[in-house]
PDB file of C-alpha atoms in Angstrom:
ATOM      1  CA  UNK A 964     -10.421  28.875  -9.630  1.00  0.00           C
ATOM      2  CA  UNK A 965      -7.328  30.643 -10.499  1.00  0.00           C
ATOM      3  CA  UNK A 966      -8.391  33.889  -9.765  1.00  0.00           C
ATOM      4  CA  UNK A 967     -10.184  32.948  -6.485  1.00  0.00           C
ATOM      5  CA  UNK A 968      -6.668  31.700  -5.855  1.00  0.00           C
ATOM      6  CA  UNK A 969      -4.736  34.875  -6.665  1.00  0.00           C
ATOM      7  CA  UNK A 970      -7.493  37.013  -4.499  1.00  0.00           C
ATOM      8  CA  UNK A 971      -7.751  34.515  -2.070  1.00  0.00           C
ATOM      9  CA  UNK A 972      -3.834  32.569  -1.364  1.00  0.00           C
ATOM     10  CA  UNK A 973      -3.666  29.973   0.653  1.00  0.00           C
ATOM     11  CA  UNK A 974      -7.349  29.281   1.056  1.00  0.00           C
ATOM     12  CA  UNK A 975      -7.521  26.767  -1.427  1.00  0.00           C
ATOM     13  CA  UNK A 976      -5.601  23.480  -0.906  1.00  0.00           C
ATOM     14  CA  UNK A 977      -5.795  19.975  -2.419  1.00  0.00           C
ATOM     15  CA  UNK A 978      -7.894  16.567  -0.786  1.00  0.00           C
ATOM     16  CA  UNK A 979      -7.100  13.201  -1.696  1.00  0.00           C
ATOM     17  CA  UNK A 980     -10.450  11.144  -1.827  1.00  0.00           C
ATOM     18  CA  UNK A 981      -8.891   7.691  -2.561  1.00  0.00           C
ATOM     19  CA  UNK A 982      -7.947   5.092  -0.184  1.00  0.00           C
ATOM     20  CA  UNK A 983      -4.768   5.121   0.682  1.00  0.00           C
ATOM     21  CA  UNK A 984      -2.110   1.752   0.414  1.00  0.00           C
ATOM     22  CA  UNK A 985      -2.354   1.270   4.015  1.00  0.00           C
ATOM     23  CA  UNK A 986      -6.134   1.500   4.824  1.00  0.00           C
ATOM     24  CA  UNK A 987      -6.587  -0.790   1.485  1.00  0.00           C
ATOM     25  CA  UNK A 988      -3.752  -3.641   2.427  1.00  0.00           C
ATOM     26  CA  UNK A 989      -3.550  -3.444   5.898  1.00  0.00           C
ATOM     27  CA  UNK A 990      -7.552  -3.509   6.589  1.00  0.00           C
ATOM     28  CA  UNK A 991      -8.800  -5.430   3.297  1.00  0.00           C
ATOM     29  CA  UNK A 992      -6.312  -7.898   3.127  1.00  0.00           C
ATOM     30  CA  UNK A 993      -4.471  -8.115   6.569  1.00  0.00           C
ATOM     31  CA  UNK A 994      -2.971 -11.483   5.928  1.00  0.00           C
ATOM     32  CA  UNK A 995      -0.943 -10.328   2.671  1.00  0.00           C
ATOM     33  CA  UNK A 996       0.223  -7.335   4.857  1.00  0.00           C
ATOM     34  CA  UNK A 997       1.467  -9.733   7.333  1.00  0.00           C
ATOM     35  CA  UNK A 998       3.402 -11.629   4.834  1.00  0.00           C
ATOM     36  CA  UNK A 999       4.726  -8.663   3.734  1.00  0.00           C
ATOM     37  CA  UNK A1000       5.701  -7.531   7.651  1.00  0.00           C
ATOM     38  CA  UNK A1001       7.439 -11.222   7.855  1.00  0.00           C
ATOM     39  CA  UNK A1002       9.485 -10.681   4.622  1.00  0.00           C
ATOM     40  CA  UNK A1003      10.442  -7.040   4.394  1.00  0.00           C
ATOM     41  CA  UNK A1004       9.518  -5.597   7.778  1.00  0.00           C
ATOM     42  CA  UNK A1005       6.876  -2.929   8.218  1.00  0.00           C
ATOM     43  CA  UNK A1006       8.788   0.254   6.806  1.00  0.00           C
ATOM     44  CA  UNK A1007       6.455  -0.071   3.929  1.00  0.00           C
ATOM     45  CA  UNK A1008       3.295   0.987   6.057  1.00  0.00           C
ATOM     46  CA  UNK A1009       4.867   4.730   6.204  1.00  0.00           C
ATOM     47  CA  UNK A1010       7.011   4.529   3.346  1.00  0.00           C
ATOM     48  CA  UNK A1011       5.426   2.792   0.440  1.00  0.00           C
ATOM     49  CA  UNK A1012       7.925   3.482  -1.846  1.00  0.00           C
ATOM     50  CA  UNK A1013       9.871   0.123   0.256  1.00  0.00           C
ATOM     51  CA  UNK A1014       7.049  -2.069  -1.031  1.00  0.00           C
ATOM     52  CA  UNK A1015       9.637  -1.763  -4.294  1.00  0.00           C
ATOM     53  CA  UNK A1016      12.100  -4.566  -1.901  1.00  0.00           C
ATOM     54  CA  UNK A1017       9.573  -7.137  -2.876  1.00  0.00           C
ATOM     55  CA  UNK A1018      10.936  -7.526  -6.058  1.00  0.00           C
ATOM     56  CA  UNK A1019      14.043  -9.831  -4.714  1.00  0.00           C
ATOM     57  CA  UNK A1020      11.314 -11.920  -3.727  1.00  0.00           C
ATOM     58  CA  UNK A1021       9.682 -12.426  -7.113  1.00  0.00           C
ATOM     59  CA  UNK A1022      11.237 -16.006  -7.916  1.00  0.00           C
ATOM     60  CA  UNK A1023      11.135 -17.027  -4.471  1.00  0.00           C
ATOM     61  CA  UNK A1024       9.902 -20.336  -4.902  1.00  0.00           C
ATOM     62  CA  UNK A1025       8.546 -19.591  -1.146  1.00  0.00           C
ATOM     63  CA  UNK A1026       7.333 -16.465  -1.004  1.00  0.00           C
ATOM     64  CA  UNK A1027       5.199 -16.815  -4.056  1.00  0.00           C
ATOM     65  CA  UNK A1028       3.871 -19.787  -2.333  1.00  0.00           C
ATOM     66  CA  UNK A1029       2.626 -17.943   0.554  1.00  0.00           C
ATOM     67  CA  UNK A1030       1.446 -14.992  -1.636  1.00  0.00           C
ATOM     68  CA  UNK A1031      -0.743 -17.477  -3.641  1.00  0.00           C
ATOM     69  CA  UNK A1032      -2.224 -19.445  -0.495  1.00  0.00           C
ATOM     70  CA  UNK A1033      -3.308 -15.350   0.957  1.00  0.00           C
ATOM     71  CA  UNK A1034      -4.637 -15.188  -2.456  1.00  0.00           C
ATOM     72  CA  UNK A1035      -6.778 -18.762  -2.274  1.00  0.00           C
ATOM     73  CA  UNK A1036      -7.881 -17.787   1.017  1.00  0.00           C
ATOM     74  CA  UNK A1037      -9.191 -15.357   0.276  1.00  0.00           C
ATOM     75  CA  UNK A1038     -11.021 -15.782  -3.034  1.00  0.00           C
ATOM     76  CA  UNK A1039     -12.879 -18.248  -0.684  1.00  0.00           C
TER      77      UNK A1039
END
């Protein structure tokens, strides 16, 4: 492919084929999204990189309790 590159430039560009954060969180799970909305805002849906500002919540006696009942729910 090199070559068709160098005899053919810019005609050859990259596709991501996953699934990106917000299709998977936001459609799959909306109720963890929302619980992430309620405790860090919604910055994270554009900028993923602020899902990183959960990590003050990781011994939130509170927070992990409404994680795990999203969780329960939904292993329902």
């Amino acid at each position: 492919l090199k070559n068709f590159h160098e005899f053919y430039p810019g005609k050859f560009n990259n596709k991501t084929n996953g699934i990106s954060h917000r299709r998977w969180l936001l459609e799959a799970n909306p109720e963890l999204s929302d619980l992430i909305n309620e405790t860090i805002g919604t910055d994270w849906q554009l900028h993923p990189s602020e899902l990183g500002s959960l990590r003050r919540w990781a011994e939130d006696h509170a927070f992990l309790e409404k994680a795990a009942a999203v969780k329960r729910r939904k292993k329902e």
